[in-house]
Amino acid sequence: MVFEKTIGQVVDENYVYARALHYLGIDFFEAPNRKLREICDERGLDRKQVIKSFYEFDTCHRFSFSDLERYPIELLTEYLKYSHHIFIKEKLPYIVHLVKKWDREEGLKNLLPEFVEDFIKHIYEEEDTTFKYIELLSEWKKGSISASFDLLIRFNNYSLADEFEEHQDEDEFGAIRALMSSLEPQDLHDRVLMHEIKSFDREMIYHAEIENRIFFPKAIQLEKEVQHKVKTLSTLN
């Protein structure tokens, strides 16, 4: 029975449970030798709620590439925005929390804040430029006059092709990946941290693949359709 195991045993069996416990208010490294039952009873946590949390955090909610390819560009953009939200509001804060409580000095405490700052900046720039541009193209295609004005004023020199090319060369996580791959885990905290960093790295790679293989091709196709429509209207006038 999971509740008769210690916090350390529970987490060592599945590192995802460490994050689930964190969001229930329990940090595994504070009481690794105490039984989960004791902590739950002490804090008034319902056992069904704990099991549900374990299940939800252990379940992957990814969509397949074939599913995402069927999404219209507007819905795909919203899906990518949601992924950004999960990165910034859930996954990165937990990794930062683990690193702050980490006893080892391996350079990660310097690398991680720099990455987080650059990563958040990149996301906001992408949402304010690329995603906004796609939104305006979609609105213009539907006949919005205000979208046409915004496209002319704000995105007159914007190049979606340049953005796509630059995006394919990005590897913001490379330094942290290289550092962590050189380390040998020494205790449970190390193993959980390494698991979370590898998991985040995989999610970033998956996210980048969605953008490169599906989002940008769809966006460029939309741009071509709008440009063709503009030329056709110009010819008619």
mmCIF file of N, CA, C and O in Angstrom, residues 88 92 96 110-125 172 176:
data_model
loop_
_atom_site.group_PDB
_atom_site.id
_atom_site.type_symbol
_atom_site.label_atom_id
_atom_site.label_comp_id
_atom_site.label_asym_id
_atom_site.label_seq_id
_atom_site.Cartn_x
_atom_site.Cartn_y
_atom_site.Cartn_z
ATOM 1 N N ILE A 88 5.888 28.121 -18.080
ATOM 2 C CA ILE A 88 6.240 29.271 -17.248
ATOM 3 C C ILE A 88 5.639 29.200 -15.850
ATOM 4 O O ILE A 88 6.281 29.559 -14.864
ATOM 5 N N LEU A 92 8.742 25.173 -14.927
ATOM 6 C CA LEU A 92 9.964 25.900 -14.579
ATOM 7 C C LEU A 92 10.001 26.312 -13.105
ATOM 8 O O LEU A 92 11.047 26.176 -12.459
ATOM 9 N N VAL A 96 13.061 25.380 -10.595
ATOM 10 C CA VAL A 96 13.768 26.435 -9.856
ATOM 11 C C VAL A 96 13.726 26.147 -8.357
ATOM 12 O O VAL A 96 14.727 26.306 -7.649
ATOM 13 N N ASN A 110 23.662 29.106 -11.451
ATOM 14 C CA ASN A 110 23.940 30.284 -12.275
ATOM 15 C C ASN A 110 23.307 30.163 -13.656
ATOM 16 O O ASN A 110 22.774 31.130 -14.195
ATOM 17 N N LEU A 111 23.370 28.957 -14.212
ATOM 18 C CA LEU A 111 22.841 28.744 -15.560
ATOM 19 C C LEU A 111 21.321 28.852 -15.619
ATOM 20 O O LEU A 111 20.768 29.427 -16.566
ATOM 21 N N LEU A 112 20.643 28.284 -14.634
ATOM 22 C CA LEU A 112 19.178 28.200 -14.688
ATOM 23 C C LEU A 112 18.498 29.563 -14.705
ATOM 24 O O LEU A 112 17.616 29.796 -15.541
ATOM 25 N N PRO A 113 18.866 30.517 -13.810
ATOM 26 C CA PRO A 113 18.205 31.835 -13.853
ATOM 27 C C PRO A 113 18.391 32.543 -15.199
ATOM 28 O O PRO A 113 17.463 33.200 -15.685
ATOM 29 N N GLU A 114 19.567 32.391 -15.799
ATOM 30 C CA GLU A 114 19.820 33.002 -17.111
ATOM 31 C C GLU A 114 18.911 32.385 -18.163
ATOM 32 O O GLU A 114 18.335 33.093 -19.002
ATOM 33 N N PHE A 115 18.791 31.050 -18.110
ATOM 34 C CA PHE A 115 17.923 30.374 -19.065
ATOM 35 C C PHE A 115 16.473 30.811 -18.893
ATOM 36 O O PHE A 115 15.782 31.099 -19.879
ATOM 37 N N VAL A 116 16.001 30.817 -17.644
ATOM 38 C CA VAL A 116 14.596 31.182 -17.375
ATOM 39 C C VAL A 116 14.291 32.579 -17.899
ATOM 40 O O VAL A 116 13.268 32.802 -18.540
ATOM 41 N N GLU A 117 15.186 33.519 -17.636
ATOM 42 C CA GLU A 117 14.978 34.896 -18.103
ATOM 43 C C GLU A 117 14.905 34.955 -19.624
ATOM 44 O O GLU A 117 13.989 35.575 -20.192
ATOM 45 N N ASP A 118 15.843 34.300 -20.299
ATOM 46 C CA ASP A 118 15.868 34.312 -21.767
ATOM 47 C C ASP A 118 14.674 33.563 -22.345
ATOM 48 O O ASP A 118 14.089 33.986 -23.355
ATOM 49 N N PHE A 119 14.308 32.461 -21.707
ATOM 50 C CA PHE A 119 13.204 31.645 -22.196
ATOM 51 C C PHE A 119 11.876 32.398 -22.107
ATOM 52 O O PHE A 119 11.081 32.397 -23.058
ATOM 53 N N ILE A 120 11.631 33.038 -20.976
ATOM 54 C CA ILE A 120 10.392 33.803 -20.806
ATOM 55 C C ILE A 120 10.344 34.967 -21.783
ATOM 56 O O ILE A 120 9.294 35.247 -22.389
ATOM 57 N N LYS A 121 11.481 35.622 -21.979
ATOM 58 C CA LYS A 121 11.555 36.719 -22.947
ATOM 59 C C LYS A 121 11.224 36.219 -24.346
ATOM 60 O O LYS A 121 10.467 36.860 -25.091
ATOM 61 N N HIS A 122 11.775 35.069 -24.707
ATOM 62 C CA HIS A 122 11.524 34.478 -26.025
ATOM 63 C C HIS A 122 10.038 34.173 -26.211
ATOM 64 O O HIS A 122 9.457 34.464 -27.271
ATOM 65 N N ILE A 123 9.422 33.594 -25.187
ATOM 66 C CA ILE A 123 8.009 33.235 -25.282
ATOM 67 C C ILE A 123 7.134 34.471 -25.473
ATOM 68 O O ILE A 123 6.237 34.491 -26.324
ATOM 69 N N TYR A 124 7.390 35.504 -24.684
ATOM 70 C CA TYR A 124 6.579 36.713 -24.803
ATOM 71 C C TYR A 124 6.777 37.382 -26.159
ATOM 72 O O TYR A 124 5.828 37.901 -26.753
ATOM 73 N N GLU A 125 8.006 37.350 -26.659
ATOM 74 C CA GLU A 125 8.264 37.922 -27.985
ATOM 75 C C GLU A 125 7.534 37.129 -29.067
ATOM 76 O O GLU A 125 6.971 37.711 -29.998
ATOM 77 N N GLU A 172 18.117 26.655 -26.727
ATOM 78 C CA GLU A 172 18.290 27.459 -25.523
ATOM 79 C C GLU A 172 18.713 26.632 -24.318
ATOM 80 O O GLU A 172 19.301 27.144 -23.372
ATOM 81 N N ILE A 176 22.522 23.711 -20.179
ATOM 82 C CA ILE A 176 22.016 22.970 -19.012
ATOM 83 C C ILE A 176 21.992 21.479 -19.314
ATOM 84 O O ILE A 176 22.352 20.649 -18.469
#
